[in-house]
PDB file of C-alpha atoms in Angstrom:
ATOM      1  CA  MET Y  27      18.154 -18.367  -0.763  1.00 77.00           C
ATOM      2  CA  LYS Y  28      20.139 -15.146  -0.309  1.00 86.00           C
ATOM      3  CA  ILE Y  29      18.204 -12.190  -1.047  1.00 92.00           C
ATOM      4  CA  HIS Y  30      19.756 -10.112  -3.595  1.00 94.00           C
ATOM      5  CA  THR Y  31      19.470  -6.377  -2.398  1.00 94.00           C
ATOM      6  CA  THR Y  32      20.134  -4.579  -5.524  1.00 95.00           C
ATOM      7  CA  ALA Y  33      17.351  -6.413  -7.683  1.00 96.00           C
ATOM      8  CA  LEU Y  34      15.085  -6.038  -4.593  1.00 96.00           C
ATOM      9  CA  SER Y  35      15.630  -1.895  -4.396  1.00 96.00           C
ATOM     10  CA  TYR Y  36      15.366  -1.939  -8.132  1.00 97.00           C
ATOM     11  CA  ALA Y  37      12.100  -3.835  -7.996  1.00 97.00           C
ATOM     12  CA  THR Y  38      10.611  -1.834  -5.187  1.00 98.00           C
ATOM     13  CA  LEU Y  39      11.462   1.706  -7.046  1.00 98.00           C
ATOM     14  CA  VAL Y  40      10.243   0.125 -10.458  1.00 98.00           C
ATOM     15  CA  SER Y  41       6.927  -0.881  -8.581  1.00 97.00           C
ATOM     16  CA  VAL Y  42       6.541   2.899  -7.071  1.00 98.00           C
ATOM     17  CA  TRP Y  43       7.114   4.528  -9.835  1.00 98.00           C
ATOM     18  CA  LEU Y  44       4.853   2.370 -12.107  1.00 98.00           C
ATOM     19  CA  ILE Y  45       1.981   3.096  -9.455  1.00 97.00           C
ATOM     20  CA  VAL Y  46       2.346   6.694  -9.959  1.00 98.00           C
ATOM     21  CA  LEU Y  47       2.958   6.481 -13.941  1.00 98.00           C
ATOM     22  CA  LEU Y  48      -0.185   3.979 -14.310  1.00 97.00           C
ATOM     23  CA  THR Y  49      -2.341   6.253 -11.781  1.00 97.00           C
ATOM     24  CA  ILE Y  50      -1.696   9.478 -13.678  1.00 97.00           C
ATOM     25  CA  ALA Y  51      -1.404   8.305 -17.161  1.00 97.00           C
ATOM     26  CA  SER Y  52      -4.857   6.265 -16.840  1.00 96.00           C
ATOM     27  CA  GLU Y  53      -6.540   9.342 -15.722  1.00 95.00           C
ATOM     28  CA  ILE Y  54      -5.430  11.111 -18.643  1.00 96.00           C
ATOM     29  CA  SER Y  55      -5.811   8.605 -21.419  1.00 96.00           C
ATOM     30  CA  ALA Y  56      -9.008   6.902 -21.608  1.00 96.00           C
ATOM     31  CA  PRO Y  57      -7.846   4.057 -23.846  1.00 97.00           C
ATOM     32  CA  LEU Y  58      -5.251   3.212 -21.356  1.00 97.00           C
ATOM     33  CA  LYS Y  59      -7.930   3.058 -18.742  1.00 96.00           C
ATOM     34  CA  ALA Y  60     -10.023   1.196 -20.753  1.00 97.00           C
ATOM     35  CA  GLY Y  61      -7.086  -1.236 -21.640  1.00 97.00           C
ATOM     36  CA  LEU Y  62      -6.562  -1.704 -17.935  1.00 97.00           C
ATOM     37  CA  VAL Y  63     -10.417  -2.490 -17.279  1.00 96.00           C
ATOM     38  CA  SER Y  64     -10.273  -5.189 -20.161  1.00 97.00           C
ATOM     39  CA  LEU Y  65      -7.426  -6.926 -18.364  1.00 96.00           C
ATOM     40  CA  THR Y  66      -9.239  -7.681 -15.041  1.00 95.00           C
ATOM     41  CA  GLY Y  67     -12.609  -6.150 -15.311  1.00 95.00           C
ATOM     42  CA  HIS Y  68     -11.175  -2.843 -13.240  1.00 96.00           C
ATOM     43  CA  HIS Y  69      -8.617  -0.634 -13.518  1.00 96.00           C
ATOM     44  CA  TRP Y  70      -7.212  -0.822 -10.209  1.00 96.00           C
ATOM     45  CA  THR Y  71      -7.244  -4.766 -10.084  1.00 96.00           C
ATOM     46  CA  SER Y  72      -5.279  -4.427 -13.246  1.00 97.00           C
ATOM     47  CA  LYS Y  73      -2.724  -1.888 -11.635  1.00 97.00           C
ATOM     48  CA  GLY Y  74      -2.323  -4.371  -9.075  1.00 97.00           C
ATOM     49  CA  VAL Y  75      -1.506  -7.282 -11.284  1.00 97.00           C
ATOM     50  CA  VAL Y  76       0.659  -5.330 -13.531  1.00 97.00           C
ATOM     51  CA  LEU Y  77       2.530  -4.271 -10.280  1.00 97.00           C
ATOM     52  CA  VAL Y  78       3.116  -7.630  -8.773  1.00 97.00           C
ATOM     53  CA  LEU Y  79       4.639  -9.249 -12.163  1.00 98.00           C
ATOM     54  CA  ALA Y  80       6.768  -5.873 -12.720  1.00 98.00           C
ATOM     55  CA  PHE Y  81       8.343  -6.377  -9.220  1.00 98.00           C
ATOM     56  CA  PHE Y  82       8.915  -9.800  -9.454  1.00 97.00           C
ATOM     57  CA  LEU Y  83      10.045  -9.645 -13.159  1.00 97.00           C
ATOM     58  CA  THR Y  84      12.606  -6.812 -12.172  1.00 97.00           C
ATOM     59  CA  TYR Y  85      13.876  -8.976  -9.498  1.00 97.00           C
ATOM     60  CA  PHE Y  86      14.560 -11.901 -11.394  1.00 96.00           C
ATOM     61  CA  LEU Y  87      15.981 -10.075 -14.129  1.00 96.00           C
ATOM     62  CA  LEU Y  88      18.419  -8.171 -12.192  1.00 95.00           C
ATOM     63  CA  ARG Y  89      19.310 -11.024  -9.469  1.00 93.00           C
ATOM     64  CA  LYS Y  90      22.232 -12.217 -11.920  1.00 90.00           C
ATOM     65  CA  LYS Y  91      24.244  -8.587 -11.916  1.00 88.00           C
ATOM     66  CA  GLU Y  92      26.760  -8.262  -9.059  1.00 86.00           C
ATOM     67  CA  ASP Y  93      25.305  -7.056  -5.885  1.00 85.00           C
ATOM     68  CA  ALA Y  94      26.189  -3.629  -5.303  1.00 75.00           C
ATOM     69  CA  SER Y  95      25.509  -3.677  -1.225  1.00 71.00           C
ATOM     70  CA  ASP Y  96      24.909   0.290  -1.403  1.00 87.00           C
ATOM     71  CA  ILE Y  97      21.749  -0.253   0.530  1.00 93.00           C
ATOM     72  CA  ALA Y  98      22.203   3.458   2.030  1.00 95.00           C
ATOM     73  CA  ARG Y  99      21.714   5.064  -1.407  1.00 95.00           C
ATOM     74  CA  PHE Y 100      19.081   2.582  -2.495  1.00 96.00           C
ATOM     75  CA  VAL Y 101      16.824   3.537   0.825  1.00 97.00           C
ATOM     76  CA  ARG Y 102      17.471   7.249   0.205  1.00 97.00           C
ATOM     77  CA  LEU Y 103      16.020   6.848  -3.613  1.00 97.00           C
ATOM     78  CA  VAL Y 104      13.021   4.625  -2.347  1.00 98.00           C
ATOM     79  CA  ILE Y 105      11.979   7.095   0.361  1.00 98.00           C
ATOM     80  CA  ALA Y 106      12.511  10.215  -2.157  1.00 98.00           C
ATOM     81  CA  SER Y 107      10.312   8.430  -4.778  1.00 98.00           C
ATOM     82  CA  VAL Y 108       7.593   7.351  -2.031  1.00 98.00           C
ATOM     83  CA  VAL Y 109       7.574  11.071  -0.753  1.00 98.00           C
ATOM     84  CA  ILE Y 110       7.582  12.814  -4.324  1.00 98.00           C
ATOM     85  CA  GLY Y 111       5.580  10.022  -6.083  1.00 98.00           C
ATOM     86  CA  GLY Y 112       2.758  10.243  -3.244  1.00 98.00           C
ATOM     87  CA  LEU Y 113       2.867  13.961  -3.619  1.00 98.00           C
ATOM     88  CA  MET Y 114       2.391  13.917  -7.338  1.00 98.00           C
ATOM     89  CA  ILE Y 115      -0.376  11.681  -7.343  1.00 98.00           C
ATOM     90  CA  PHE Y 116      -2.359  13.665  -4.510  1.00 98.00           C
ATOM     91  CA  GLY Y 117      -1.330  16.870  -6.351  1.00 97.00           C
ATOM     92  CA  PHE Y 118      -2.620  15.608  -9.715  1.00 97.00           C
ATOM     93  CA  LEU Y 119      -6.000  14.290  -8.275  1.00 97.00           C
ATOM     94  CA  LEU Y 120      -6.375  17.655  -6.312  1.00 97.00           C
ATOM     95  CA  TYR Y 121      -5.669  19.614  -9.356  1.00 96.00           C
ATOM     96  CA  ASP Y 122      -7.949  17.426 -11.619  1.00 94.00           C
ATOM     97  CA  PHE Y 123     -10.576  17.903  -9.004  1.00 95.00           C
ATOM     98  CA  ILE Y 124     -10.124  21.933  -8.916  1.00 94.00           C
ATOM     99  CA  GLY Y 125      -9.832  22.253 -12.626  1.00 85.00           C
ATOM    100  CA  ALA Y 126     -13.164  20.347 -12.987  1.00 66.00           C
TER     101      ALA Y 126
ATOM    102  CA  MET W   7     -38.842  -9.073   4.612  1.00 59.00           C
ATOM    103  CA  TYR W   8     -36.514 -10.935   2.220  1.00 64.00           C
ATOM    104  CA  LEU W   9     -35.578  -7.461   1.050  1.00 61.00           C
ATOM    105  CA  TYR W  10     -34.798  -6.088   4.230  1.00 66.00           C
ATOM    106  CA  LEU W  11     -33.039  -9.298   5.007  1.00 61.00           C
ATOM    107  CA  VAL W  12     -30.785  -8.753   2.248  1.00 57.00           C
ATOM    108  CA  LEU W  13     -30.180  -5.188   2.846  1.00 59.00           C
ATOM    109  CA  PHE W  14     -29.173  -5.999   6.487  1.00 62.00           C
ATOM    110  CA  LEU W  15     -26.845  -8.835   5.407  1.00 57.00           C
ATOM    111  CA  ILE W  16     -25.357  -6.562   2.746  1.00 57.00           C
ATOM    112  CA  SER W  17     -24.855  -3.684   5.075  1.00 60.00           C
ATOM    113  CA  ASN W  18     -23.178  -5.704   7.700  1.00 62.00           C
ATOM    114  CA  ILE W  19     -20.844  -7.518   5.142  1.00 62.00           C
ATOM    115  CA  MET W  20     -19.744  -3.950   4.064  1.00 61.00           C
ATOM    116  CA  HIS W  21     -18.910  -3.158   7.486  1.00 72.00           C
ATOM    117  CA  THR W  22     -17.201  -6.262   8.081  1.00 83.00           C
ATOM    118  CA  LEU W  23     -15.111  -5.784   5.118  1.00 85.00           C
ATOM    119  CA  VAL W  24     -14.213  -2.118   6.072  1.00 89.00           C
ATOM    120  CA  GLY W  25     -13.396  -3.042   9.853  1.00 90.00           C
ATOM    121  CA  LEU W  26     -11.546  -6.125   8.537  1.00 93.00           C
ATOM    122  CA  HIS W  27      -9.368  -3.725   6.164  1.00 94.00           C
ATOM    123  CA  ALA W  28      -8.718  -1.496   8.940  1.00 94.00           C
ATOM    124  CA  PHE W  29      -7.803  -4.257  11.523  1.00 95.00           C
ATOM    125  CA  LEU W  30      -5.548  -5.637   8.847  1.00 97.00           C
ATOM    126  CA  GLY W  31      -3.722  -2.681   8.204  1.00 97.00           C
ATOM    127  CA  GLU W  32      -3.349  -1.174  11.524  1.00 96.00           C
ATOM    128  CA  ALA W  33      -1.843  -4.476  12.431  1.00 97.00           C
ATOM    129  CA  GLY W  34       0.408  -4.679   9.879  1.00 98.00           C
ATOM    130  CA  ALA W  35       1.371  -0.923  11.043  1.00 98.00           C
ATOM    131  CA  LEU W  36       1.875  -2.261  14.533  1.00 98.00           C
ATOM    132  CA  ALA W  37       4.092  -5.142  13.299  1.00 98.00           C
ATOM    133  CA  PHE W  38       6.280  -2.944  11.562  1.00 98.00           C
ATOM    134  CA  LEU W  39       6.741  -0.645  14.519  1.00 98.00           C
ATOM    135  CA  TRP W  40       7.554  -3.771  16.321  1.00 98.00           C
ATOM    136  CA  VAL W  41      10.255  -4.273  13.852  1.00 98.00           C
ATOM    137  CA  PHE W  42      11.481  -0.995  14.247  1.00 98.00           C
ATOM    138  CA  ILE W  43      11.807  -1.268  17.967  1.00 97.00           C
ATOM    139  CA  GLU W  44      13.566  -4.520  17.730  1.00 97.00           C
ATOM    140  CA  VAL W  45      16.117  -3.301  15.166  1.00 97.00           C
ATOM    141  CA  LEU W  46      16.554  -0.141  16.995  1.00 95.00           C
ATOM    142  CA  ASN W  47      18.309  -2.378  19.895  1.00 89.00           C
ATOM    143  CA  ALA W  48      19.497  -4.844  17.510  1.00 93.00           C
ATOM    144  CA  SER W  49      20.686  -8.571  19.237  1.00 96.00           C
ATOM    145  CA  SER W  50      20.715 -11.833  17.747  1.00 95.00           C
ATOM    146  CA  PRO W  51      17.455 -12.785  19.239  1.00 97.00           C
ATOM    147  CA  SER W  52      15.764  -9.123  18.505  1.00 97.00           C
ATOM    148  CA  ILE W  53      16.547  -9.710  14.883  1.00 97.00           C
ATOM    149  CA  LYS W  54      14.937 -13.187  14.692  1.00 97.00           C
ATOM    150  CA  ARG W  55      11.802 -11.545  16.355  1.00 97.00           C
ATOM    151  CA  ALA W  56      12.070  -8.876  13.769  1.00 98.00           C
ATOM    152  CA  PHE W  57      12.100 -11.148  10.991  1.00 98.00           C
ATOM    153  CA  ARG W  58       9.221 -13.306  12.353  1.00 98.00           C
ATOM    154  CA  VAL W  59       7.387 -10.136  12.824  1.00 98.00           C
ATOM    155  CA  ALA W  60       7.996  -8.826   9.455  1.00 98.00           C
ATOM    156  CA  SER W  61       6.934 -11.956   7.982  1.00 98.00           C
ATOM    157  CA  VAL W  62       3.370 -11.710  10.185  1.00 98.00           C
ATOM    158  CA  GLY W  63       3.313  -8.147   8.883  1.00 98.00           C
ATOM    159  CA  VAL W  64       3.740  -8.803   5.297  1.00 98.00           C
ATOM    160  CA  VAL W  65       0.968 -11.166   5.247  1.00 98.00           C
ATOM    161  CA  LEU W  66      -1.415  -8.801   7.223  1.00 98.00           C
ATOM    162  CA  LEU W  67      -0.779  -5.985   4.734  1.00 98.00           C
ATOM    163  CA  ILE W  68      -1.483  -8.393   1.516  1.00 97.00           C
ATOM    164  CA  LEU W  69      -4.516  -9.539   3.281  1.00 97.00           C
ATOM    165  CA  ALA W  70      -5.604  -5.707   4.317  1.00 97.00           C
ATOM    166  CA  TRP W  71      -5.101  -5.099   0.413  1.00 96.00           C
ATOM    167  CA  ILE W  72      -7.315  -8.025  -0.460  1.00 96.00           C
ATOM    168  CA  ALA W  73     -10.146  -6.821   2.026  1.00 95.00           C
ATOM    169  CA  GLY W  74      -9.750  -3.343   0.989  1.00 95.00           C
ATOM    170  CA  GLY W  75      -9.767  -3.969  -2.716  1.00 95.00           C
ATOM    171  CA  TRP W  76     -12.796  -6.066  -2.550  1.00 94.00           C
ATOM    172  CA  HIS W  77     -14.764  -3.568  -0.487  1.00 92.00           C
ATOM    173  CA  TYR W  78     -13.522  -0.674  -2.750  1.00 93.00           C
ATOM    174  CA  LEU W  79     -14.747  -2.945  -5.998  1.00 93.00           C
ATOM    175  CA  THR W  80     -18.125  -4.177  -4.556  1.00 91.00           C
ATOM    176  CA  ASP W  81     -20.048  -2.202  -1.807  1.00 88.00           C
ATOM    177  CA  TYR W  82     -18.031   1.088  -1.965  1.00 92.00           C
ATOM    178  CA  ALA W  83     -18.512   1.577  -5.706  1.00 93.00           C
ATOM    179  CA  THR W  84     -22.248   0.761  -5.764  1.00 92.00           C
ATOM    180  CA  ALA W  85     -23.278   1.831  -2.429  1.00 90.00           C
ATOM    181  CA  VAL W  86     -20.729   4.692  -0.885  1.00 93.00           C
ATOM    182  CA  LYS W  87     -19.246   6.364  -3.795  1.00 95.00           C
ATOM    183  CA  PRO W  88     -22.459   7.654  -5.492  1.00 95.00           C
ATOM    184  CA  VAL W  89     -23.685   9.002  -2.087  1.00 95.00           C
ATOM    185  CA  ILE W  90     -20.215  10.946  -1.160  1.00 96.00           C
ATOM    186  CA  LYS W  91     -19.950  12.186  -4.889  1.00 96.00           C
ATOM    187  CA  ALA W  92     -23.481  13.495  -4.689  1.00 95.00           C
ATOM    188  CA  GLY W  93     -23.157  14.786  -1.121  1.00 95.00           C
ATOM    189  CA  PRO W  94     -21.417  17.940   0.241  1.00 96.00           C
ATOM    190  CA  THR W  95     -17.911  16.839   0.086  1.00 96.00           C
ATOM    191  CA  PRO W  96     -17.256  15.170  -3.137  1.00 96.00           C
ATOM    192  CA  TRP W  97     -13.648  15.638  -2.754  1.00 97.00           C
ATOM    193  CA  ALA W  98     -13.539  13.028   0.016  1.00 97.00           C
ATOM    194  CA  HIS W  99     -13.777  10.486  -2.978  1.00 97.00           C
ATOM    195  CA  ILE W 100     -12.414  12.342  -6.059  1.00 96.00           C
ATOM    196  CA  VAL W 101      -9.342  13.236  -4.371  1.00 97.00           C
ATOM    197  CA  ILE W 102      -8.817  11.178  -0.910  1.00 97.00           C
ATOM    198  CA  THR W 103     -10.192   7.656  -2.114  1.00 97.00           C
ATOM    199  CA  GLU W 104      -8.482   7.890  -5.170  1.00 97.00           C
ATOM    200  CA  THR W 105      -5.043   9.012  -3.348  1.00 97.00           C
ATOM    201  CA  LYS W 106      -5.817   6.406  -0.591  1.00 97.00           C
ATOM    202  CA  GLU W 107      -6.629   3.503  -3.297  1.00 96.00           C
ATOM    203  CA  HIS W 108      -3.213   4.099  -5.201  1.00 97.00           C
ATOM    204  CA  ILE W 109      -0.815   5.362  -2.276  1.00 97.00           C
ATOM    205  CA  PHE W 110      -2.035   2.070  -0.612  1.00 97.00           C
ATOM    206  CA  LEU W 111      -0.295  -0.037  -3.164  1.00 97.00           C
ATOM    207  CA  PHE W 112       3.420   1.362  -2.267  1.00 98.00           C
ATOM    208  CA  ILE W 113       2.785  -0.318   1.200  1.00 98.00           C
ATOM    209  CA  PRO W 114       3.094  -4.036   0.498  1.00 97.00           C
ATOM    210  CA  PHE W 115       6.068  -3.684  -1.543  1.00 98.00           C
ATOM    211  CA  LEU W 116       7.824  -1.392   0.997  1.00 98.00           C
ATOM    212  CA  ALA W 117       6.868  -4.204   3.435  1.00 98.00           C
ATOM    213  CA  PHE W 118       8.406  -6.891   1.338  1.00 97.00           C
ATOM    214  CA  PHE W 119      11.429  -4.780   1.131  1.00 98.00           C
ATOM    215  CA  VAL W 120      11.971  -4.516   4.883  1.00 98.00           C
ATOM    216  CA  TRP W 121      11.476  -8.474   4.947  1.00 98.00           C
ATOM    217  CA  GLY W 122      13.825  -8.918   2.264  1.00 97.00           C
ATOM    218  CA  LEU W 123      16.766  -6.814   3.867  1.00 97.00           C
ATOM    219  CA  LEU W 124      16.023  -8.546   7.391  1.00 97.00           C
ATOM    220  CA  HIS W 125      16.498 -12.062   5.332  1.00 96.00           C
ATOM    221  CA  ARG W 126      19.630 -10.648   3.535  1.00 95.00           C
ATOM    222  CA  TYR W 127      21.394  -8.939   6.619  1.00 94.00           C
ATOM    223  CA  ARG W 128      20.376 -11.145   9.571  1.00 92.00           C
ATOM    224  CA  ASP W 129      22.745 -10.731  12.205  1.00 91.00           C
ATOM    225  CA  GLU W 130      24.926  -8.554  10.295  1.00 94.00           C
ATOM    226  CA  LEU W 131      22.618  -5.786  11.283  1.00 95.00           C
ATOM    227  CA  MET W 132      24.286  -5.671  14.673  1.00 95.00           C
ATOM    228  CA  THR W 133      27.393  -4.455  12.780  1.00 95.00           C
ATOM    229  CA  ASN W 134      26.276  -2.877   9.593  1.00 95.00           C
ATOM    230  CA  ALA W 135      25.046   0.572  10.554  1.00 95.00           C
ATOM    231  CA  ASP W 136      23.754   1.261   6.957  1.00 95.00           C
ATOM    232  CA  ALA W 137      21.476  -2.057   6.859  1.00 95.00           C
ATOM    233  CA  ARG W 138      20.220  -1.278  10.180  1.00 97.00           C
ATOM    234  CA  LYS W 139      19.417   2.193   9.286  1.00 97.00           C
ATOM    235  CA  ALA W 140      17.541   0.987   5.860  1.00 97.00           C
ATOM    236  CA  VAL W 141      15.493  -1.300   7.905  1.00 98.00           C
ATOM    237  CA  LEU W 142      14.676   1.473  10.531  1.00 98.00           C
ATOM    238  CA  ALA W 143      13.905   4.042   7.834  1.00 98.00           C
ATOM    239  CA  ILE W 144      11.619   1.775   5.722  1.00 98.00           C
ATOM    240  CA  SER W 145       9.779   0.139   8.540  1.00 98.00           C
ATOM    241  CA  LEU W 146       8.911   3.596   9.821  1.00 98.00           C
ATOM    242  CA  LEU W 147       7.862   4.627   6.246  1.00 98.00           C
ATOM    243  CA  VAL W 148       5.522   1.762   6.315  1.00 98.00           C
ATOM    244  CA  VAL W 149       4.030   2.695   9.763  1.00 98.00           C
ATOM    245  CA  LEU W 150       3.708   6.382   8.687  1.00 98.00           C
ATOM    246  CA  LEU W 151       1.839   5.592   5.307  1.00 98.00           C
ATOM    247  CA  ALA W 152      -0.251   2.763   6.933  1.00 97.00           C
ATOM    248  CA  PHE W 153      -1.384   5.553   9.594  1.00 96.00           C
ATOM    249  CA  ALA W 154      -1.879   8.155   6.994  1.00 97.00           C
ATOM    250  CA  MET W 155      -4.339   5.582   5.271  1.00 97.00           C
ATOM    251  CA  ALA W 156      -6.344   5.383   8.403  1.00 96.00           C
ATOM    252  CA  GLY W 157      -6.478   8.743   8.540  1.00 97.00           C
ATOM    253  CA  MET W 158      -7.587   8.913   4.876  1.00 97.00           C
ATOM    254  CA  GLY W 159     -10.079   6.077   5.768  1.00 95.00           C
ATOM    255  CA  VAL W 160     -11.639   8.714   8.387  1.00 95.00           C
ATOM    256  CA  ILE W 161     -12.125  11.459   5.821  1.00 97.00           C
ATOM    257  CA  ILE W 162     -13.645   9.339   3.698  1.00 96.00           C
ATOM    258  CA  SER W 163     -15.929   7.881   6.272  1.00 94.00           C
ATOM    259  CA  SER W 164     -16.944  11.614   7.221  1.00 95.00           C
ATOM    260  CA  GLY W 165     -17.590  12.626   3.733  1.00 96.00           C
ATOM    261  CA  PHE W 166     -19.998   9.493   3.605  1.00 94.00           C
ATOM    262  CA  ARG W 167     -21.419  10.661   6.914  1.00 94.00           C
ATOM    263  CA  ALA W 168     -21.982  14.262   5.810  1.00 95.00           C
ATOM    264  CA  ALA W 169     -23.531  13.099   2.487  1.00 95.00           C
ATOM    265  CA  LEU W 170     -26.181  10.604   4.544  1.00 92.00           C
ATOM    266  CA  GLU W 171     -26.699  13.842   7.148  1.00 91.00           C
ATOM    267  CA  SER W 172     -27.787  16.300   4.446  1.00 90.00           C
ATOM    268  CA  LYS W 173     -30.110  14.004   3.212  1.00 82.00           C
ATOM    269  CA  LEU W 174     -31.543  13.515   6.568  1.00 80.00           C
ATOM    270  CA  LEU W 175     -31.468  16.859   7.992  1.00 71.00           C
TER     271      LEU W 175
END
């Protein structure tokens, strides 16, 4: 089995941004948080399940496409996403705490 | 008597879970530091070692996820979180724990990304500078994030201790 780097890169990017989106959106939207809770009993567990599913779904959907092999660009995107996404989560929670 | 025994067992399981989570997470971080060093001086044997170590690292980080998650959903939620929130540093839970529990989720996926790159490129890493730099950069990111988690864990423990001290002193 040969790993498809483009599909793997997109799967990683989708997972990172889905974490950021679900974290912030579930704090803003009570129905979304309740929906996540209803899936597994806890919103954090549901986020984990959704992320794993999204990761593998993205990989398997994109693995048939041509492998661009532009790994340097993907790595820059992944690092930028982790840094910006991480700061967004921390910044949102800090803002929410200060504003509360 | 039985109540004390139950409390003793609960408190020991709680500590065991925290210790296990920290050990697995830091062992996973060290595994990716090892991968970084092996790929820095890439040769055919070092790439094989890096792949094996990355495989172990991915498993360690997934187990750290399970151990940390179990603690977070059980003992932390019932015994630690309310104490921190009622103490002098509620931000230790509201900001730091909440940040940690979500940013942690990046790590297993990034670790799997490194594993996938090592699996895909193998000996090509000796000649393909972009692929080698990619493995180096994401491995280092895993190490830095894992140690950042440890730092946040210290802040959360300090918040818990401060809350307990404020009740005792």
